[in-house]
PDB file of C-alpha atoms in Angstrom:
ATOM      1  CA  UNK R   1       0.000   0.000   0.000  1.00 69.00           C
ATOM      2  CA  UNK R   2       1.309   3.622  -1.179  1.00 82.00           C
ATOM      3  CA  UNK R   3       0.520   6.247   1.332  1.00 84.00           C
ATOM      4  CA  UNK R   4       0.991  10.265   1.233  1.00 90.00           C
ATOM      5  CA  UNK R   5       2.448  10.494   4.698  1.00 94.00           C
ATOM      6  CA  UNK R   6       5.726  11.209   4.557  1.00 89.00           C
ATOM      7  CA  UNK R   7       7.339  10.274   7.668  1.00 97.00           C
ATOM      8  CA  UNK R   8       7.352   6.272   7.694  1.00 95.00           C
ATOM      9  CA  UNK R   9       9.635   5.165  10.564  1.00 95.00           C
ATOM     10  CA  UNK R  10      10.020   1.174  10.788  1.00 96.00           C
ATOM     11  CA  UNK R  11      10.192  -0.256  14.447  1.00 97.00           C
ATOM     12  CA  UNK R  12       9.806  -2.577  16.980  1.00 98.00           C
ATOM     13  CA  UNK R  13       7.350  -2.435  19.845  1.00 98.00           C
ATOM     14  CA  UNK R  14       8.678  -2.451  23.246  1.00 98.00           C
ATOM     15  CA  UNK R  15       5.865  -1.591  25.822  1.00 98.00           C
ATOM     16  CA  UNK R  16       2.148  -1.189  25.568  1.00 98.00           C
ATOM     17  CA  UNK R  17       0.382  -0.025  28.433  1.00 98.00           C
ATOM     18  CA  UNK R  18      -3.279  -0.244  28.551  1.00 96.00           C
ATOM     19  CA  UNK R  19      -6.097   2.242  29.474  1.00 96.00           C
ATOM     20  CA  UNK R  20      -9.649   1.712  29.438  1.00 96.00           C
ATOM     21  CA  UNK R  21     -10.048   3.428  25.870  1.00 96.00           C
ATOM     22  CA  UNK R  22      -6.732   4.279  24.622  1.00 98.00           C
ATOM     23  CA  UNK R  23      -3.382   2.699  25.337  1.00 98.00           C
ATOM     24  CA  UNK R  24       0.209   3.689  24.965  1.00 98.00           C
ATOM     25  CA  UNK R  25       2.872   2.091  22.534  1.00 98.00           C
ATOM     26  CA  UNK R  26       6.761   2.542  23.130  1.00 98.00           C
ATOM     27  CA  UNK R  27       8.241   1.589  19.925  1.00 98.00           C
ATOM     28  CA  UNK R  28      12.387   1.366  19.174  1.00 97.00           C
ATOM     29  CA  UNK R  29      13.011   2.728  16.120  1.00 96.00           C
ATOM     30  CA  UNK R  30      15.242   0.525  13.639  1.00 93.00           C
ATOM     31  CA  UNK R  31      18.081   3.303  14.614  1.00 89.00           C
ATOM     32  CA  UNK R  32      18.044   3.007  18.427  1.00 92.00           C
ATOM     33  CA  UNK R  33      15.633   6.117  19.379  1.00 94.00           C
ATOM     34  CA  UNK R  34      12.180   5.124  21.125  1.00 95.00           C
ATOM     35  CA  UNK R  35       9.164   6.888  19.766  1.00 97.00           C
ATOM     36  CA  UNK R  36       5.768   6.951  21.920  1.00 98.00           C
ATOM     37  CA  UNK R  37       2.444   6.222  19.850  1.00 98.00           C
ATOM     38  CA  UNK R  38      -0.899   6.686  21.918  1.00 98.00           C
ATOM     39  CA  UNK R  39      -3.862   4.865  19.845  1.00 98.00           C
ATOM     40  CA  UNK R  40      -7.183   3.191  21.086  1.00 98.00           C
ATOM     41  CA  UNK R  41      -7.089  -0.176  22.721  1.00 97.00           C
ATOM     42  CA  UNK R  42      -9.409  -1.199  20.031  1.00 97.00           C
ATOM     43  CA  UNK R  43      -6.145  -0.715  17.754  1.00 98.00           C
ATOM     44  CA  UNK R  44      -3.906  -2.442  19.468  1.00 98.00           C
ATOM     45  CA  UNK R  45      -6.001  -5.332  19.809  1.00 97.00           C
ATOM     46  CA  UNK R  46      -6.615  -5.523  16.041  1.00 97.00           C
ATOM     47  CA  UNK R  47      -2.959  -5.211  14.946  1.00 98.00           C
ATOM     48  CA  UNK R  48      -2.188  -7.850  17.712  1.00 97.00           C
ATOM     49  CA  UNK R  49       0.531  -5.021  19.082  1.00 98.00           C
ATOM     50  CA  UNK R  50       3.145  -6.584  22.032  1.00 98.00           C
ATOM     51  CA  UNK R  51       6.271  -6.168  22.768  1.00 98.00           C
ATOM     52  CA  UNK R  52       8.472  -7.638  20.155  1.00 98.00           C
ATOM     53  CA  UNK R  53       5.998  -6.465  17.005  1.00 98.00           C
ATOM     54  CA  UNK R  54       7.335  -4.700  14.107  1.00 98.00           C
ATOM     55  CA  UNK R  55       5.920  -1.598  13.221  1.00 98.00           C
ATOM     56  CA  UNK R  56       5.598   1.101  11.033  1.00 97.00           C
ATOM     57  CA  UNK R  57       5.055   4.581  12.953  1.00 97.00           C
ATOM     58  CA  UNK R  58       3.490   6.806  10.206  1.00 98.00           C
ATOM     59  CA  UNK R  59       3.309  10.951  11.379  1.00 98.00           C
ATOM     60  CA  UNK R  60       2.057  13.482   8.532  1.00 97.00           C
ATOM     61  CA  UNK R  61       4.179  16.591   7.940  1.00 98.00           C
ATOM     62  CA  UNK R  62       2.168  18.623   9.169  1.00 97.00           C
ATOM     63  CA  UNK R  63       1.962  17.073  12.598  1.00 98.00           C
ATOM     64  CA  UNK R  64       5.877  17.713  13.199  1.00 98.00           C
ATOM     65  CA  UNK R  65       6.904  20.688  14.947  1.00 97.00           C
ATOM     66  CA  UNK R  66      10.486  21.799  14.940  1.00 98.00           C
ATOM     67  CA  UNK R  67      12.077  23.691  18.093  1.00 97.00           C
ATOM     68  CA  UNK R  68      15.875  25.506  17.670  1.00 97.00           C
ATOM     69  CA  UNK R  69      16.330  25.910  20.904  1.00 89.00           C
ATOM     70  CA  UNK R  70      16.313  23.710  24.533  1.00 86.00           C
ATOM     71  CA  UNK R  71      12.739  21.827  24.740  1.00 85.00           C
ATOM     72  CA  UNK R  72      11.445  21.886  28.699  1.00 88.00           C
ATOM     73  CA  UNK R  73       8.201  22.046  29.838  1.00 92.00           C
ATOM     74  CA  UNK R  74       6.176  20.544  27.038  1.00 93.00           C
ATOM     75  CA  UNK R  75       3.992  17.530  27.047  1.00 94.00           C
ATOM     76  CA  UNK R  76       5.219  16.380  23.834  1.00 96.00           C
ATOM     77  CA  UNK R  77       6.535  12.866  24.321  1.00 90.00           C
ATOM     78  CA  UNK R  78       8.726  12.817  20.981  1.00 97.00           C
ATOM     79  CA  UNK R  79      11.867  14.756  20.291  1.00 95.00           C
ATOM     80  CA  UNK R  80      13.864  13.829  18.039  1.00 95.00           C
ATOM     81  CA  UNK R  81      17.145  15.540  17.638  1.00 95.00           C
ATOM     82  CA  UNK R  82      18.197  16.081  14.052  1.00 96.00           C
ATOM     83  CA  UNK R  83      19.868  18.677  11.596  1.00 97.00           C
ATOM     84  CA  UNK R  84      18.107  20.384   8.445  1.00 98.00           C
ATOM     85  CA  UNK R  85      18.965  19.292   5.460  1.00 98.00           C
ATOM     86  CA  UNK R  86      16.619  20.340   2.737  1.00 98.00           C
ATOM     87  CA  UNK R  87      14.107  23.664   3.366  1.00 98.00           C
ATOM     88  CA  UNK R  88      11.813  24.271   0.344  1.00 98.00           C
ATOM     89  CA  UNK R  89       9.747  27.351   0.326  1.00 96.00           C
ATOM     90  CA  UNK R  90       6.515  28.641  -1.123  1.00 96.00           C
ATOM     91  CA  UNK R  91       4.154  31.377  -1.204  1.00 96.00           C
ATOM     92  CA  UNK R  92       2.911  30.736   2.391  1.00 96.00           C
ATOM     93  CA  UNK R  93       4.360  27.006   3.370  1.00 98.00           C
ATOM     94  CA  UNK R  94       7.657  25.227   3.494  1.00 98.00           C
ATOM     95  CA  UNK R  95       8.621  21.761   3.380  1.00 98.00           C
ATOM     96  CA  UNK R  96      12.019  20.989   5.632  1.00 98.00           C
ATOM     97  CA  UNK R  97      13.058  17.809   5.471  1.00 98.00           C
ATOM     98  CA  UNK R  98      15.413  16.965   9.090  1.00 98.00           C
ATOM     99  CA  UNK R  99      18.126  13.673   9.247  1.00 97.00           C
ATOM    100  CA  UNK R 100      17.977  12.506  12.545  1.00 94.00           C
ATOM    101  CA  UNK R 101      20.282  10.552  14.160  1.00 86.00           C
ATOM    102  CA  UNK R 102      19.204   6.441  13.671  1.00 83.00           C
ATOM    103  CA  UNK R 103      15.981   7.571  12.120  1.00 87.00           C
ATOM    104  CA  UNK R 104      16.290   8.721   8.906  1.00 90.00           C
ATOM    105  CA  UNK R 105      14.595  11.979   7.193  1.00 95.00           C
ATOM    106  CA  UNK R 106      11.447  13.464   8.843  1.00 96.00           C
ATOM    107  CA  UNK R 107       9.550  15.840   6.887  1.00 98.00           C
ATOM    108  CA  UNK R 108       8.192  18.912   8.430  1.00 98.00           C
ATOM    109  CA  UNK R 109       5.737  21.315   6.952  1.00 98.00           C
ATOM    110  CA  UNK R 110       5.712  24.772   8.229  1.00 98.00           C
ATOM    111  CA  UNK R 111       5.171  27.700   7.771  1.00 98.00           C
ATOM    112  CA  UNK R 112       6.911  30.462   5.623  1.00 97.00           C
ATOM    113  CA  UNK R 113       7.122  32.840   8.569  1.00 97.00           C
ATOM    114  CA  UNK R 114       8.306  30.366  10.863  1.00 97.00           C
ATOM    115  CA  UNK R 115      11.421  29.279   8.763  1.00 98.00           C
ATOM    116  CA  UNK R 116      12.244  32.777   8.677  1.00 97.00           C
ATOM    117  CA  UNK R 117      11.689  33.510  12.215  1.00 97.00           C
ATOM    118  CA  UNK R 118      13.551  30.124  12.972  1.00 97.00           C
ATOM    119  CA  UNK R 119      16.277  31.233  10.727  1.00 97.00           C
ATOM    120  CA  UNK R 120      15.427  27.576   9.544  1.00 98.00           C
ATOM    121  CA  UNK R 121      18.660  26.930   6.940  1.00 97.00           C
ATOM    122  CA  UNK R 122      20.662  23.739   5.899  1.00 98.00           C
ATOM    123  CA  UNK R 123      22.919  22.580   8.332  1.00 98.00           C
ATOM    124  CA  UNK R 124      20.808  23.972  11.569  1.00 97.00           C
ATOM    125  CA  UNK R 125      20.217  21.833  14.474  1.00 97.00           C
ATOM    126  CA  UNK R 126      16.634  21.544  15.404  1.00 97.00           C
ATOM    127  CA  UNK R 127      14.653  19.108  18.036  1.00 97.00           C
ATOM    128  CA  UNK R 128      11.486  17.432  15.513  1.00 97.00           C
ATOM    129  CA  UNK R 129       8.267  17.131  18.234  1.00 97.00           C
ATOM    130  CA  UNK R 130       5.879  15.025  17.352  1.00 97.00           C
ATOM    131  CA  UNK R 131       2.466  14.341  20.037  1.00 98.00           C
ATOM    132  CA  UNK R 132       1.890  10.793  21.241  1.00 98.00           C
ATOM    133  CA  UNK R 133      -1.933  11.311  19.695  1.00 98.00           C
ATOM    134  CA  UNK R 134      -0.529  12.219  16.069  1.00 98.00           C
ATOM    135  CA  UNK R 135       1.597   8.616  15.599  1.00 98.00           C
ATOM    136  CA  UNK R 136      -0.248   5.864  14.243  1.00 98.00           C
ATOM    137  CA  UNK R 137       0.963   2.263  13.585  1.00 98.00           C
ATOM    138  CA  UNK R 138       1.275  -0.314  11.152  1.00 97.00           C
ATOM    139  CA  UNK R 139       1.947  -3.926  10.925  1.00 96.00           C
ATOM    140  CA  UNK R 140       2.364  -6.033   7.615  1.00 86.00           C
TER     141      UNK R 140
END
């Protein structure tokens, strides 16, 4: 199956904890990093998720957030250290694509004014954050 998101990180499950509608997944990514998915228990039933599963953690673009500074104080389970290495800009929107240490590329979309404001360039470090609630899973 062909899908449009572009962030497609392959995995292994490690935890999943439980919770009367929705249950956390800790997945290692094939590089080392762990990456936090929260989905309904109904999911994990269905994709027969435990520890030792391999996964497919699938985030849209738009769902990343990047951060050029120190990260404290947020919620947001995943951060994900990385460096820019592609920023394409358009009329309002910019794609930036981020290598991250034992992940890959992430894709980010953003906006215009935020690259700027980021001074968002190749070769600047940035932390991706991606929300437990926007990672979904795969198996197969």
């Amino acid at each position: 199956m062909s899908l449009s998101i572009r962030n497609q990180l392959t995995g292994t499950v490690v935890t999943v904890v439980p919770g009367e509608v929705m249950a956390t997944v800790g997945v290692r990514l094939d590089g080392g990093r762990e990456l936090t998915a929260a989905i309904t228990r109904e999911a994990v039933d269905e994709l027969e998720l435990a520890p030792g599963a391999a996964v497919r953690a699938l985030v849209k673009a738009t769902e990343v957030a990047l951060a050029t500074g120190p990260v404290a104080g947020l919620s947001i389970r995943n951060r994900l250290p990385g460096v820019v290495r592609e920023v394409t800009t358009g009329a309002v929107m910019a794609s930036v694509k981020v290598t991250v240490d034992g992940v890959g590329e992430l894709t980010a979309a953003v906006t215009r004014d935020a690259v700027a404001e980021l001074a968002l360039d190749t070769g600047a470090p940035v932390t991706a954050l991606v929300k437990a609630t926007e990672v979904s899973l795969a198996t197969g």
